[in-house]
PDB file of C-alpha atoms in Angstrom:
ATOM      1  CA  MET B   3       5.014  -2.583 -79.152  1.00  0.00           C
ATOM      2  CA  THR B   4       4.018   0.968 -79.730  1.00  0.00           C
ATOM      3  CA  THR B   5       3.622   0.501 -83.163  1.00  0.00           C
ATOM      4  CA  ALA B   6       1.054  -3.006 -82.504  1.00  0.00           C
ATOM      5  CA  THR B   7      -1.194  -0.602 -80.086  1.00  0.00           C
ATOM      6  CA  ARG B   8      -1.330   1.632 -82.262  1.00  0.00           C
ATOM      7  CA  GLU B   9      -1.952  -0.256 -85.616  1.00  0.00           C
ATOM      8  CA  LEU B  10      -4.929  -2.055 -82.779  1.00  0.00           C
ATOM      9  CA  PHE B  11      -6.307   1.550 -81.857  1.00  0.00           C
ATOM     10  CA  GLU B  12      -7.109   1.980 -85.890  1.00  0.00           C
ATOM     11  CA  ARG B  13      -8.653  -1.309 -86.133  1.00  0.00           C
ATOM     12  CA  TYR B  14     -10.360  -0.677 -82.992  1.00  0.00           C
ATOM     13  CA  HIS B  15     -12.223   2.639 -83.959  1.00  0.00           C
ATOM     14  CA  ALA B  16     -12.756   1.602 -87.328  1.00  0.00           C
ATOM     15  CA  CYS B  17     -15.249  -1.114 -85.190  1.00  0.00           C
ATOM     16  CA  TRP B  18     -16.590   2.272 -83.447  1.00  0.00           C
ATOM     17  CA  ALA B  19     -16.858   4.391 -86.511  1.00  0.00           C
ATOM     18  CA  ASP B  20     -18.292   1.618 -88.506  1.00  0.00           C
ATOM     19  CA  ARG B  21     -20.947   1.657 -85.488  1.00  0.00           C
ATOM     20  CA  ASP B  22     -20.216  -2.659 -85.686  1.00  0.00           C
ATOM     21  CA  PRO B  23     -20.906  -4.385 -81.749  1.00  0.00           C
ATOM     22  CA  ASP B  24     -19.427  -8.040 -82.381  1.00  0.00           C
ATOM     23  CA  ARG B  25     -16.357  -6.327 -84.388  1.00  0.00           C
ATOM     24  CA  ILE B  26     -16.067  -4.363 -81.103  1.00  0.00           C
ATOM     25  CA  VAL B  27     -15.803  -7.166 -79.044  1.00  0.00           C
ATOM     26  CA  GLU B  28     -14.130  -9.656 -81.296  1.00  0.00           C
ATOM     27  CA  LEU B  29     -10.675  -6.951 -80.340  1.00  0.00           C
ATOM     28  CA  HIS B  30     -11.966  -7.857 -76.567  1.00  0.00           C
ATOM     29  CA  THR B  31     -10.125  -9.804 -74.099  1.00  0.00           C
ATOM     30  CA  ALA B  32     -12.551 -13.322 -73.010  1.00  0.00           C
ATOM     31  CA  ASP B  33     -12.504 -11.002 -69.362  1.00  0.00           C
ATOM     32  CA  SER B  34     -12.556  -7.222 -70.909  1.00  0.00           C
ATOM     33  CA  VAL B  35     -14.160  -4.671 -68.917  1.00  0.00           C
ATOM     34  CA  PHE B  36     -15.673  -1.433 -70.775  1.00  0.00           C
ATOM     35  CA  HIS B  37     -16.589   1.514 -68.410  1.00  0.00           C
ATOM     36  CA  LEU B  38     -18.434   4.115 -69.524  1.00  0.00           C
ATOM     37  CA  HIS B  39     -17.627   6.645 -66.912  1.00  0.00           C
ATOM     38  CA  SER B  40     -21.512   8.142 -66.513  1.00  0.00           C
ATOM     39  CA  GLY B  41     -23.439   6.833 -63.811  1.00  0.00           C
ATOM     40  CA  GLN B  42     -23.578   3.244 -65.441  1.00  0.00           C
ATOM     41  CA  GLU B  43     -21.878   0.535 -63.777  1.00  0.00           C
ATOM     42  CA  PRO B  44     -18.824  -1.226 -65.623  1.00  0.00           C
ATOM     43  CA  ALA B  45     -19.645  -3.686 -68.914  1.00  0.00           C
ATOM     44  CA  ARG B  46     -17.752  -7.047 -67.833  1.00  0.00           C
ATOM     45  CA  GLY B  47     -17.033  -9.835 -70.769  1.00  0.00           C
ATOM     46  CA  ARG B  48     -17.814  -9.310 -74.291  1.00  0.00           C
ATOM     47  CA  ALA B  49     -21.493 -10.423 -74.481  1.00  0.00           C
ATOM     48  CA  ALA B  50     -22.234  -7.311 -71.833  1.00  0.00           C
ATOM     49  CA  ILE B  51     -19.580  -5.048 -73.781  1.00  0.00           C
ATOM     50  CA  ARG B  52     -21.315  -5.699 -77.151  1.00  0.00           C
ATOM     51  CA  GLU B  53     -24.950  -5.058 -75.565  1.00  0.00           C
ATOM     52  CA  ALA B  54     -23.016  -1.638 -73.692  1.00  0.00           C
ATOM     53  CA  ALA B  55     -21.477  -1.107 -77.581  1.00  0.00           C
ATOM     54  CA  ALA B  56     -25.243  -1.279 -79.261  1.00  0.00           C
ATOM     55  CA  GLY B  57     -27.009   0.578 -76.751  1.00  0.00           C
ATOM     56  CA  THR B  58     -24.308   3.449 -76.973  1.00  0.00           C
ATOM     57  CA  PHE B  59     -25.321   3.413 -81.481  1.00  0.00           C
ATOM     58  CA  ALA B  60     -29.114   3.142 -80.566  1.00  0.00           C
ATOM     59  CA  LEU B  61     -29.278   6.172 -78.237  1.00  0.00           C
ATOM     60  CA  VAL B  62     -26.951   8.170 -81.691  1.00  0.00           C
ATOM     61  CA  PRO B  63     -27.334   5.916 -84.796  1.00  0.00           C
ATOM     62  CA  ASP B  64     -25.374   8.521 -86.755  1.00  0.00           C
ATOM     63  CA  LEU B  65     -22.616   8.757 -84.154  1.00  0.00           C
ATOM     64  CA  THR B  66     -19.271  10.280 -85.477  1.00  0.00           C
ATOM     65  CA  PHE B  67     -15.998  10.748 -83.861  1.00  0.00           C
ATOM     66  CA  HIS B  68     -13.919  13.882 -83.912  1.00  0.00           C
ATOM     67  CA  LEU B  69     -10.203  12.724 -83.104  1.00  0.00           C
ATOM     68  CA  ILE B  70      -8.762  15.351 -81.130  1.00  0.00           C
ATOM     69  CA  SER B  71      -5.910  14.318 -79.417  1.00  0.00           C
ATOM     70  CA  LEU B  72      -3.944  10.715 -79.637  1.00  0.00           C
ATOM     71  CA  ARG B  73      -1.065   9.441 -77.320  1.00  0.00           C
ATOM     72  CA  VAL B  74      -0.161   5.474 -77.351  1.00  0.00           C
ATOM     73  CA  GLY B  75       2.070   3.512 -75.621  1.00  0.00           C
ATOM     74  CA  ASP B  76       3.192   0.260 -74.969  1.00  0.00           C
ATOM     75  CA  ASP B  77       0.250  -1.249 -73.927  1.00  0.00           C
ATOM     76  CA  PHE B  78      -2.707   1.244 -72.975  1.00  0.00           C
ATOM     77  CA  TRP B  79      -4.014   4.131 -75.323  1.00  0.00           C
ATOM     78  CA  VAL B  80      -5.751   7.643 -74.261  1.00  0.00           C
ATOM     79  CA  VAL B  81      -7.441   9.141 -76.893  1.00  0.00           C
ATOM     80  CA  GLN B  82      -9.469  12.214 -76.525  1.00  0.00           C
ATOM     81  CA  TRP B  83     -13.095  13.047 -79.108  1.00  0.00           C
ATOM     82  CA  GLN B  84     -15.439  15.163 -79.587  1.00  0.00           C
ATOM     83  CA  LEU B  85     -18.496  12.933 -80.718  1.00  0.00           C
ATOM     84  CA  THR B  86     -21.521  14.270 -83.062  1.00  0.00           C
ATOM     85  CA  GLY B  87     -24.244  13.003 -84.180  1.00  0.00           C
ATOM     86  CA  THR B  88     -28.031  13.230 -83.711  1.00  0.00           C
ATOM     87  CA  SER B  89     -30.262  11.050 -80.461  1.00  0.00           C
ATOM     88  CA  ALA B  90     -32.655   8.578 -81.412  1.00  0.00           C
ATOM     89  CA  THR B  91     -34.781  11.626 -79.776  1.00  0.00           C
ATOM     90  CA  GLY B  92     -34.209  13.889 -82.890  1.00  0.00           C
ATOM     91  CA  ASN B  93     -31.762  16.174 -80.560  1.00  0.00           C
ATOM     92  CA  ARG B  94     -28.156  17.074 -81.743  1.00  0.00           C
ATOM     93  CA  VAL B  95     -25.844  15.819 -80.385  1.00  0.00           C
ATOM     94  CA  ARG B  96     -22.162  17.213 -79.555  1.00  0.00           C
ATOM     95  CA  VAL B  97     -19.685  15.504 -76.277  1.00  0.00           C
ATOM     96  CA  ASP B  98     -16.474  15.620 -75.155  1.00  0.00           C
ATOM     97  CA  LEU B  99     -15.255  11.830 -74.432  1.00  0.00           C
ATOM     98  CA  ALA B 100     -11.879  10.256 -73.011  1.00  0.00           C
ATOM     99  CA  ASP B 101     -10.918   7.134 -73.655  1.00  0.00           C
ATOM    100  CA  TYR B 102      -7.969   4.878 -71.594  1.00  0.00           C
ATOM    101  CA  VAL B 103      -7.957   1.538 -72.337  1.00  0.00           C
ATOM    102  CA  LEU B 104      -5.322  -0.531 -71.245  1.00  0.00           C
ATOM    103  CA  VAL B 105      -4.046  -3.175 -73.803  1.00  0.00           C
ATOM    104  CA  GLU B 106      -2.868  -7.274 -73.363  1.00  0.00           C
ATOM    105  CA  ASP B 107      -2.139  -9.523 -75.185  1.00  0.00           C
ATOM    106  CA  GLY B 108      -3.240  -7.193 -78.190  1.00  0.00           C
ATOM    107  CA  ALA B 109      -6.128  -7.333 -77.941  1.00  0.00           C
ATOM    108  CA  VAL B 110      -8.351  -4.618 -75.122  1.00  0.00           C
ATOM    109  CA  LYS B 111      -8.173  -5.491 -72.069  1.00  0.00           C
ATOM    110  CA  GLU B 112     -10.143  -2.381 -69.839  1.00  0.00           C
ATOM    111  CA  LYS B 113     -11.582   0.705 -71.586  1.00  0.00           C
ATOM    112  CA  HIS B 114     -12.326   3.567 -69.534  1.00  0.00           C
ATOM    113  CA  SER B 115     -14.131   6.211 -71.728  1.00  0.00           C
ATOM    114  CA  TYR B 116     -15.387   9.297 -69.261  1.00  0.00           C
ATOM    115  CA  VAL B 117     -18.036  11.584 -71.119  1.00  0.00           C
ATOM    116  CA  ASP B 118     -19.421  14.916 -70.433  1.00  0.00           C
ATOM    117  CA  GLY B 119     -22.248  13.589 -68.764  1.00  0.00           C
ATOM    118  CA  VAL B 120     -24.318  17.031 -68.611  1.00  0.00           C
ATOM    119  CA  ALA B 121     -23.829  18.093 -72.142  1.00  0.00           C
ATOM    120  CA  MET B 122     -24.960  13.854 -73.330  1.00  0.00           C
ATOM    121  CA  GLN B 123     -27.796  14.232 -70.961  1.00  0.00           C
ATOM    122  CA  ALA B 124     -29.162  17.384 -72.712  1.00  0.00           C
ATOM    123  CA  ALA B 125     -28.493  15.637 -76.082  1.00  0.00           C
ATOM    124  CA  LEU B 126     -30.668  12.847 -75.297  1.00  0.00           C
ATOM    125  CA  GLY B 127     -33.167  14.611 -72.743  1.00  0.00           C
TER     126      GLY B 127
END
C-alpha cells in the first residue's frame, strides 16, 4: 500500500508542479478538504479546492516546489517544501511549507498545508 500512496504523491505533485487545478482536483475525493492553515477557511469539495488552487497560482504564477523531505505511509504522506517564484506584484517568493495529506481509496481525502505566513505575507505584500 505504501507504494500506491507514493505513486499517488508523485502524480499529485506533478499536477501542482504543472500548476493545473483541474488535474489536482481529479485526484481528490468528492468530499475532500484542502486547508491552507494561514487564516483561511478550509476548501471543501472539488469545486472549492479547484478555486483555492487556481487562486494560489494567480498569486504566484511561476510557483516552484523544492522537495526538502518526504515521509509516506499506507494512508498518508508528510512533505516539507520550499516554495519559490515571483508574486503577481513582482516580489520574490521564498517560503517554507509543510503538507500533511490523508489518503482514502487511492485519492486525497484531506490536505493540510502549513505555510510560513510571515514570509508569505511579506512576499505578497
